[in-house]
Amino acid sequence: MPEPHRPVVLAVDDDPHVLRAIRRDLIRAYQGRYRVLTSGSGAEAIQILDSLINRNEEPALVLSDQRMPELTGIELLAAAADRFPSARRVLLTAYADTSVAIAAINEVRLDHYLIKPWDPPEERLYPVLDELLADWQSSYEPPYGGITVTGLPFAPATHRVRDFLTRHRQPFKFQDATESGEDIPAAELPVVTLPDGRRLAAPATGQLATALGLAMEVKHPHYDVAIVGAGPAGLAAAVYTASEGLSTLLVEAYVPGGQAGSSSRIENYLGFPSGISGVELTSRAVSQARRFGVDLLAPMEAVRLRRAGRAVILDLADGKEISAGTVLLCPGLSYSRFDAEGAARFEGAGIYYGATLSETTLCTGQHVWIVGGANSAGQAALHFSRHARHVTMLVRAENLESRMSQYLIDEINRAPNIDVRTRTILVAADGDDRLEHITLRNLDTGEEVTEDAEYVFTFIGARPRTEWLDGAVARDPHGFLVTGQDLGPRKTIGGWDLPREPLPLETSMPGVFVAGDARSKSIKRIASSVGEGAMAVAMIHRYRAES
């Protein structure tokens, strides 16, 4: 018998010939890592899924033919989703049924569909399943020894460690310190136990990155391009500069991905019809950048920007300096903080900024509150609705249509456990050492009510991370970085010493460019940030040619 902890890949088809073929191909590629099971009927497949529940096992992937007697593939995959929400679901279908498969993407959150036959599997089967299984593995907590985090569930320090590991795709097991059987002083929590037995007490993110082998050192005294911020804009620019032969350093203060990296599901990005998590998209981009030779320095904060002749100098938080011929600023945004009474006291202890996927398991079966009415709030609401008992959205506007994409509105309306309270704001938070209650105000009537609440996730706007650039480059009244023609004539720009006007995306400091959400008048979309990152590389080449 295979080890009981080995995840299952289940294939279902009532055609014996097709079932033998899919079993053969699955075993050839995945038998070493997964337990491959097959079934010739939907009813039998349901029995297999129920037996996995009884044995505390889990399927990573369920593939099902659509046209089966008694139970269609879509009905079977819906039943599988009820039992195992995280399992990836693939529909096997004939060409004539592709419209049914496309509709199922929204109806049962289908992850993919495959048209039969799938020969050759190396081109038409394995790439799809490899991607889905890798995505599933990124959130799967295997029952064997790995990283263990022992802490208090609602402590801000514990939340930071959990979030750091989650966004770095480092699987870990969380253990409540009050149930661990150990007498650990509060000042040492959380304790991170590594697979080799080392224990880190209340580690800083830099210490944790070093222990896990995630930290990197600067390899060169001078770079052609230094990029600050590893969000979509910075990662896209890094891929292009490095692939075009420029030595590139990418500096990130926390974890690559920025706000996009914390998104639970991105469904309107070109090329991913079933959507993709921010963590997965970021992971792919980082791998692509490293493949081209980008040096990634994270977590490391840039604290000052200055000129030294034609070189640009970045001062880092550890006291070191980075010299570069050009600098691209992609610092991104951080979510605005609540001004509600008492809210600051519960940050990381019940109030969270962004999706913070690390808290997903704690929210299982609970009531989750989402504050905000834009796309990021809608994506988070849908993500948590698959785990929480109930999700309530608090929206200042009169409806969702003013700021949210229609596809998200449609999905929210279909979700039975999501309700939306419009013209409602959160005005106060209360509790002891963790959030317990929130006070809500109706903006039309002024009526206030107090509700029980343990999990509040906020998406109430954002501000640029540009405070450290004050006095170095021009910023608008809201802190966004001003570039190109918006700077005005070159003669009016302080410190401008070139005989030409600033290039598009160039700041008031020659050779320093901006891309992404922190740029004044930018479009706050992932695709536009990626596009600006690519455009900035063209401007950097032009600057280098003229210098």
Short mmCIF file of C-alpha atoms in Angstrom, two decimals, residues 3 59-60 63-64 75 79 139-140 143 170 185 201 227 239 252 254 262 269 296 323 346 369 470 485 499 527 547:
data_model
loop_
_atom_site.label_atom_id
_atom_site.label_comp_id
_atom_site.label_asym_id
_atom_site.label_seq_id
_atom_site.Cartn_x
_atom_site.Cartn_y
_atom_site.Cartn_z
CA GLU A 3 1.87 5.81 2.17
CA PRO A 59 -7.08 14.54 -3.39
CA ALA A 60 -4.84 17.04 -5.11
CA LEU A 63 -10.36 14.74 -13.53
CA SER A 64 -13.77 13.73 -14.79
CA GLU A 75 -22.03 17.41 -11.10
CA ALA A 79 -19.56 17.26 -5.30
CA SER A 139 -1.00 25.81 -0.15
CA TYR A 140 -0.88 22.15 0.89
CA PRO A 143 1.62 15.81 7.47
CA GLN A 170 7.19 28.01 2.35
CA PRO A 185 8.00 33.16 27.33
CA ALA A 201 12.66 32.83 18.71
CA ILE A 227 15.18 48.43 -9.36
CA VAL A 239 13.06 40.39 -16.72
CA GLU A 252 12.50 44.48 -2.19
CA TYR A 254 9.48 42.71 2.24
CA SER A 262 -1.20 39.12 -1.60
CA TYR A 269 -5.19 39.08 -16.15
CA LEU A 296 17.27 39.78 -5.87
CA SER A 323 25.82 52.14 -7.15
CA PHE A 346 -5.83 45.27 16.63
CA TRP A 369 -15.75 40.97 7.38
CA ASP A 470 11.03 63.17 -0.04
CA GLN A 485 6.03 66.25 -19.01
CA PRO A 499 20.07 69.83 -22.13
CA ALA A 527 -1.40 44.75 -16.58
CA SER A 547 24.72 59.61 -21.70
#
